[in-house]
């Protein structure tokens, strides 16, 4: 299977199935997805062309979750709400005759709407299982989301209960949902009593410090916990685009970096005839208006908060637009949002009036 992005009256994530894979589509699951707007699932359309099927997921007006979390870190209350809605979506699978093992819980396939807690996930109606269990995928995903939280604000009880559930190798998803719901509701109620909580924190500073140490010790242990593998074939191990590494349920931050460009790359930013040279030392380079979460801040009118991203991959550099409002243009050609394009020496990327090229 391969995935790509397309734009025609909106932005779409496209998963392409060959004839053999197309025959594996589960009819009742496919019809459920096509005929219903299931809460928190990306709306899907089916296109058939010469025995090749395409599942087209509508991303219009949506942003990648981790792109948003990077630029707008959530509060602990928002984290609980996001996590609860995500886990609730998985737990409600049987209500729609879906299989909880067939969600694609990878950062590139989780989006949010107008509200960051309005999450949407991708469901693949093909019967197979991950080599990594759904419970382990949720564990890693929630830890990554928690890492983006803008301070715990004294919250320890809910986090400790959450860690206690996640550290159990055979925890149950309904139990995880209940813990998250309880923590979320307590945060909602506590917003009406800020003085009481502030006083408690002031009178017990030592306990607060110990609790935080205990929490992050648990998080570290969970993050490094060996995953329990099954003997079944990996569901998405064969998904690729431009010969990229296989995507699994493990989030991209855990994938080992290798085969990056050996030559030092310099990015040349031209704004109204004035050039600025930036050394590209990392694997990613994000350009946008928002000072938080980007590597280069461009406040030119029309630039989105997070506009575009450069990525080093093996011996080449790639560019993608991150769903910006006014778009990005590579050598005059409009870039489909989230679709990856090679960016070579001599190429020119234009975002509004800013032009970007690379050199060594």
Coordinates of C-alpha atoms in Angstrom, one line a residue:
X1 CA 0.0 0.0 0.0
X2 CA 1.1 3.5 -0.7
X3 CA -0.3 6.8 0.6
X4 CA -0.2 10.3 -1.0
X5 CA -2.1 13.6 -0.8
X6 CA -4.4 15.1 -3.4
X7 CA -6.3 18.4 -3.7
X8 CA -9.6 18.8 -5.6
X9 CA -12.2 20.9 -3.8
X10 CA -10.4 20.1 -0.6
X11 CA -7.4 18.3 0.7
X12 CA -7.3 14.5 0.8
X13 CA -5.1 11.8 2.2
X14 CA -5.1 9.0 -0.4
X15 CA -4.3 5.3 0.4
X16 CA -3.8 3.3 -2.8
X17 CA -4.6 -0.4 -2.8
X18 CA -3.4 -2.8 -5.5
X19 CA -5.9 -5.5 -6.8
X20 CA -4.9 -8.1 -4.2
X21 CA -5.2 -5.6 -1.3
X22 CA -8.5 -4.3 -2.7
X23 CA -10.0 -7.8 -2.4
X24 CA -9.2 -7.7 1.3
X25 CA -11.5 -4.8 2.0
X26 CA -14.2 -5.7 4.5
X27 CA -17.5 -4.9 2.9
X28 CA -19.6 -4.1 6.0
X29 CA -16.8 -1.9 7.4
X30 CA -16.3 -0.1 4.1
X31 CA -20.0 0.6 3.7
X32 CA -20.2 1.8 7.3
X33 CA -17.4 4.3 6.6
X34 CA -18.8 5.4 3.2
X35 CA -22.4 5.9 4.3
X36 CA -21.9 7.4 7.8
X37 CA -20.0 10.2 9.4
X38 CA -18.7 8.3 12.4
X39 CA -17.7 10.6 15.2
X40 CA -13.9 11.4 15.3
X41 CA -13.2 9.4 12.1
X42 CA -11.9 11.0 8.9
X43 CA -14.6 10.9 6.3
X44 CA -13.6 8.5 3.5
X45 CA -14.6 8.2 -0.1
X46 CA -13.8 5.2 -2.4
X47 CA -12.5 5.6 -6.0
X48 CA -12.1 2.5 -8.3
X49 CA -9.9 2.7 -11.4
X50 CA -8.9 -0.4 -13.3
X51 CA -9.1 -2.7 -10.3
X52 CA -7.0 -0.3 -8.3
X53 CA -8.9 1.2 -5.3
X54 CA -8.2 4.4 -3.6
X55 CA -9.4 5.3 -0.1
X56 CA -9.6 9.1 0.0
X57 CA -9.8 10.7 3.5
X58 CA -11.0 14.2 3.7
X59 CA -8.5 16.5 5.5
X60 CA -10.2 19.8 4.5
X61 CA -10.0 22.5 7.2
X62 CA -8.0 20.1 9.4
X63 CA -4.5 20.3 10.9
X64 CA -2.1 17.6 11.9
X65 CA -2.5 17.1 15.7
X66 CA 1.2 17.3 16.6
X67 CA 1.7 20.3 14.3
X68 CA -0.9 22.1 16.4
X69 CA 0.4 20.9 19.8
X70 CA 3.9 22.1 18.8
X71 CA 2.8 25.6 18.2
X72 CA 0.0 25.8 20.8
X73 CA 0.9 23.6 23.8
X74 CA -2.3 22.4 25.6
X75 CA -3.1 22.7 29.2
X76 CA -3.3 19.6 31.3
X77 CA -7.2 19.8 31.2
X78 CA -7.0 20.0 27.4
X79 CA -4.7 17.0 27.4
X80 CA -7.2 14.9 29.4
X81 CA -10.0 15.9 27.0
X82 CA -8.0 15.1 23.9
X83 CA -6.8 11.8 25.3
X84 CA -10.3 10.8 26.5
X85 CA -11.9 11.5 23.1
X86 CA -9.2 9.6 21.3
X87 CA -9.5 6.5 23.6
X88 CA -13.3 6.7 23.5
X89 CA -13.2 6.6 19.7
X90 CA -11.2 3.3 19.9
X91 CA -13.4 1.9 22.7
X92 CA -16.6 2.6 20.7
X93 CA -15.5 0.6 17.6
X94 CA -17.9 -2.2 18.1
X95 CA -20.9 0.2 18.0
X96 CA -20.1 0.7 14.3
X97 CA -19.0 -2.9 13.6
X98 CA -15.3 -1.8 13.4
X99 CA -12.2 -3.4 14.7
X100 CA -10.1 -1.4 17.2
X101 CA -6.9 -2.9 15.7
X102 CA -7.4 -1.2 12.4
X103 CA -7.0 2.5 13.4
X104 CA -3.8 4.1 12.1
X105 CA -2.4 5.7 15.2
X106 CA 0.5 7.5 13.6
X107 CA 1.3 11.2 13.8
X108 CA 0.7 11.7 10.1
X109 CA -2.8 10.3 10.3
X110 CA -4.2 12.1 13.3
X111 CA -5.9 15.5 12.7
X112 CA -7.9 18.0 14.6
X113 CA -10.6 20.4 13.5
X114 CA -11.3 24.0 14.7
X115 CA -10.8 22.9 18.3
X116 CA -7.6 21.0 19.2
X117 CA -9.7 18.5 21.2
X118 CA -11.8 17.8 18.1
X119 CA -9.7 14.8 17.0
X120 CA -10.0 12.8 13.8
X121 CA -8.3 9.4 13.2
X122 CA -7.9 7.3 10.1
X123 CA -9.5 3.8 9.9
X124 CA -8.3 1.2 7.4
X125 CA -11.1 -1.3 6.5
X126 CA -8.6 -4.2 5.8
X127 CA -8.5 -7.2 8.2
X128 CA -5.0 -7.5 9.6
X129 CA -3.2 -6.8 12.8
X130 CA -0.3 -4.7 14.0
X131 CA 2.9 -6.3 15.3
X132 CA 2.5 -3.7 18.0
X133 CA -0.8 -4.0 20.0
X134 CA -3.3 -1.1 20.1
X135 CA -2.7 -0.8 23.8
X136 CA 1.0 -0.2 23.2
X137 CA 0.3 2.3 20.4
X138 CA -2.0 4.2 22.7
X139 CA 0.6 4.2 25.4
X140 CA 3.2 5.8 23.2
X141 CA 0.8 8.2 21.7
X142 CA -0.5 9.5 25.0
X143 CA 3.0 9.9 26.3
X144 CA 4.0 11.9 23.3
X145 CA 0.9 14.1 23.8
X146 CA 1.6 14.5 27.5
X147 CA 5.1 15.7 26.6
X148 CA 3.6 18.7 24.8
X149 CA 1.5 19.9 27.8
X150 CA 2.3 23.4 29.0
X151 CA 3.0 22.6 32.7
X152 CA 1.1 20.3 35.0
X153 CA -0.2 23.3 37.1
X154 CA 0.0 21.2 40.3
X155 CA -1.9 18.2 38.8
X156 CA -0.4 15.0 40.0
X157 CA -3.3 12.7 41.1
X158 CA -4.7 12.2 37.6
X159 CA -1.3 11.7 36.0
X160 CA -0.2 9.1 38.6
X161 CA -3.4 7.2 38.0
X162 CA -2.9 7.4 34.3
X163 CA 0.7 6.1 34.6
X164 CA -0.5 3.3 36.8
X165 CA -2.8 2.1 34.1
X166 CA -0.3 2.5 31.2
X167 CA 2.5 0.6 33.0
X168 CA 0.3 -2.5 33.0
X169 CA 1.3 -4.5 29.9
X170 CA -2.2 -6.0 29.7
X171 CA -4.3 -2.9 30.6
X172 CA -7.8 -2.6 29.3
X173 CA -8.8 0.2 27.0
X174 CA -12.2 0.8 28.9
X175 CA -10.2 1.2 32.1
X176 CA -7.9 3.8 30.4
X177 CA -11.0 5.6 29.2
X178 CA -12.5 5.7 32.7
X179 CA -9.3 7.1 34.2
X180 CA -9.0 9.8 31.6
X181 CA -12.7 10.8 31.9
X182 CA -12.4 11.0 35.7
X183 CA -9.3 13.2 35.5
X184 CA -10.8 15.4 32.9
X185 CA -14.0 15.9 34.9
X186 CA -12.0 16.8 38.0
X187 CA -10.1 19.4 36.1
X188 CA -13.3 20.9 34.8
X189 CA -14.7 21.1 38.3
X190 CA -11.5 22.4 39.8
X191 CA -11.6 25.5 37.5
X192 CA -14.3 26.8 39.8
X193 CA -12.0 26.5 42.9
X194 CA -8.6 27.9 41.9
X195 CA -7.9 29.4 45.3
X196 CA -8.2 26.1 47.2
X197 CA -5.8 24.3 44.9
X198 CA -3.3 27.2 44.9
X199 CA -3.3 27.2 48.7
X200 CA -2.8 23.5 48.8
X201 CA 0.2 23.7 46.6
X202 CA 1.8 26.6 48.6
X203 CA 1.4 24.7 51.9
X204 CA 2.8 21.4 50.5
X205 CA 5.7 22.4 48.2
X206 CA 7.8 19.3 49.2
X207 CA 5.0 16.9 48.3
X208 CA 4.5 18.6 45.0
X209 CA 8.2 18.2 44.1
X210 CA 8.1 14.5 45.1
X211 CA 5.0 13.9 43.1
X212 CA 6.4 15.5 40.0
X213 CA 9.6 13.4 40.4
X214 CA 7.5 10.3 40.8
X215 CA 5.4 11.1 37.7
X216 CA 8.4 11.7 35.4
X217 CA 10.1 8.6 36.7
X218 CA 7.1 6.6 35.6
X219 CA 6.9 8.3 32.3
X220 CA 10.6 7.5 31.6
X221 CA 10.1 3.9 32.5
X222 CA 7.0 3.6 30.3
X223 CA 8.7 5.3 27.3
X224 CA 11.6 2.9 27.4
X225 CA 9.5 -0.1 28.1
X226 CA 10.1 -3.0 25.6
X227 CA 7.1 -3.5 23.4
X228 CA 5.4 -6.9 23.3
X229 CA 5.5 -8.2 19.8
X230 CA 3.1 -10.6 18.2
X231 CA 3.9 -13.2 15.5
X232 CA 1.4 -11.8 13.1
X233 CA 2.4 -9.7 10.0
X234 CA 2.6 -6.0 10.5
X235 CA -0.4 -4.2 9.1
X236 CA 1.3 -1.1 7.8
X237 CA 4.8 -2.3 7.3
X238 CA 4.4 -2.1 3.6
X239 CA 3.0 1.4 3.4
X240 CA 5.5 3.7 1.7
X241 CA 5.9 6.9 -0.1
X242 CA 9.0 7.9 -2.1
X243 CA 10.7 4.8 -0.6
X244 CA 10.4 6.1 3.0
X245 CA 10.7 3.8 6.0
X246 CA 7.6 1.7 6.9
X247 CA 5.1 3.3 9.1
X248 CA 4.0 1.4 12.2
X249 CA 1.9 2.3 15.2
X250 CA 5.1 3.6 16.9
X251 CA 5.2 7.4 16.6
X252 CA 7.9 8.9 14.3
X253 CA 9.9 10.4 17.3
X254 CA 10.9 6.8 18.1
X255 CA 12.2 6.0 14.6
X256 CA 16.0 6.0 14.5
X257 CA 17.5 8.7 12.3
X258 CA 19.9 7.5 9.7
X259 CA 21.3 8.1 6.3
X260 CA 20.9 11.8 6.5
X261 CA 22.6 14.3 4.2
X262 CA 26.3 14.4 4.8
X263 CA 26.9 17.9 3.4
X264 CA 26.0 20.9 5.5
X265 CA 23.0 22.6 4.0
X266 CA 22.4 26.3 4.1
X267 CA 19.0 27.8 3.6
X268 CA 18.8 31.2 1.8
X269 CA 15.8 33.2 2.7
X270 CA 15.1 36.2 0.4
X271 CA 12.6 38.8 1.8
X272 CA 12.1 41.8 -0.5
X273 CA 15.6 41.5 -2.0
X274 CA 17.4 41.0 1.4
X275 CA 18.9 37.6 1.8
X276 CA 19.5 35.8 5.1
X277 CA 21.7 32.7 5.4
X278 CA 20.6 30.0 7.9
X279 CA 22.6 26.8 8.7
X280 CA 20.4 23.7 8.5
X281 CA 21.8 21.4 11.3
X282 CA 18.7 19.4 12.2
X283 CA 16.6 16.9 10.4
X284 CA 13.7 19.2 10.2
X285 CA 13.3 23.0 9.5
X286 CA 9.9 24.6 9.9
X287 CA 9.0 28.1 8.7
X288 CA 6.0 30.0 10.0
X289 CA 4.7 33.1 11.7
X290 CA 4.4 31.6 15.2
X291 CA 7.6 32.1 17.2
X292 CA 6.9 28.9 19.2
X293 CA 7.3 25.6 17.3
X294 CA 9.2 26.9 14.2
X295 CA 12.8 27.2 13.4
X296 CA 12.5 30.4 11.3
X297 CA 9.9 33.1 12.1
X298 CA 8.6 35.0 9.1
X299 CA 6.0 37.6 10.1
X300 CA 5.2 38.6 6.5
X301 CA 1.5 39.2 6.1
X302 CA -0.2 36.0 4.7
X303 CA 2.4 33.6 6.3
X304 CA 0.6 30.9 8.4
X305 CA 1.5 30.2 12.0
X306 CA 3.2 27.0 10.8
X307 CA 3.6 27.3 7.0
X308 CA 6.0 24.7 5.6
X309 CA 8.6 22.2 6.6
X310 CA 12.0 21.0 5.2
X311 CA 13.0 17.4 6.0
X312 CA 16.3 15.7 5.5
X313 CA 15.9 12.2 4.3
X314 CA 18.8 10.0 3.2
X315 CA 20.7 11.9 0.6
X316 CA 18.0 14.4 -0.3
X317 CA 16.0 17.3 1.1
X318 CA 12.2 17.3 0.9
X319 CA 9.6 20.1 1.3
X320 CA 5.9 20.0 2.3
X321 CA 3.3 22.6 2.9
X322 CA 1.7 22.2 6.3
X323 CA -1.9 23.2 5.3
X324 CA -1.1 26.9 5.1
X325 CA -3.9 29.3 4.2
X326 CA -2.2 30.9 1.2
X327 CA -0.2 27.9 0.1
X328 CA 3.4 27.3 -1.0
X329 CA 4.8 27.3 -4.5
X330 CA 7.8 25.2 -5.7
X331 CA 9.3 26.7 -8.9
X332 CA 5.9 28.3 -9.6
X333 CA 3.9 25.1 -9.0
X334 CA 1.3 24.9 -6.2
X335 CA 2.1 22.3 -3.5
X336 CA -0.6 20.0 -2.3
X337 CA -0.8 20.3 1.5
X338 CA 1.1 17.6 3.4
X339 CA 2.4 16.0 0.2
X340 CA 6.2 15.6 0.1
X341 CA 8.2 17.0 -2.8
X342 CA 11.9 16.8 -3.4
X343 CA 13.8 20.1 -2.9
X344 CA 17.0 20.3 -4.9
X345 CA 19.7 22.8 -5.5
X346 CA 18.4 25.5 -7.8
X347 CA 14.8 25.0 -6.8
X348 CA 12.9 28.1 -5.4
X349 CA 10.2 27.8 -2.8
X350 CA 7.8 30.8 -2.6
X351 CA 5.6 31.5 0.4
X352 CA 3.6 34.7 -0.1
X353 CA 6.5 37.1 -1.0
X354 CA 9.3 35.2 0.7
X355 CA 11.6 33.1 -1.5
X356 CA 13.7 30.2 -0.2
X357 CA 16.5 28.2 -1.8
X358 CA 19.4 26.0 -0.6
X359 CA 23.1 25.9 -1.0
X360 CA 26.1 24.3 0.6

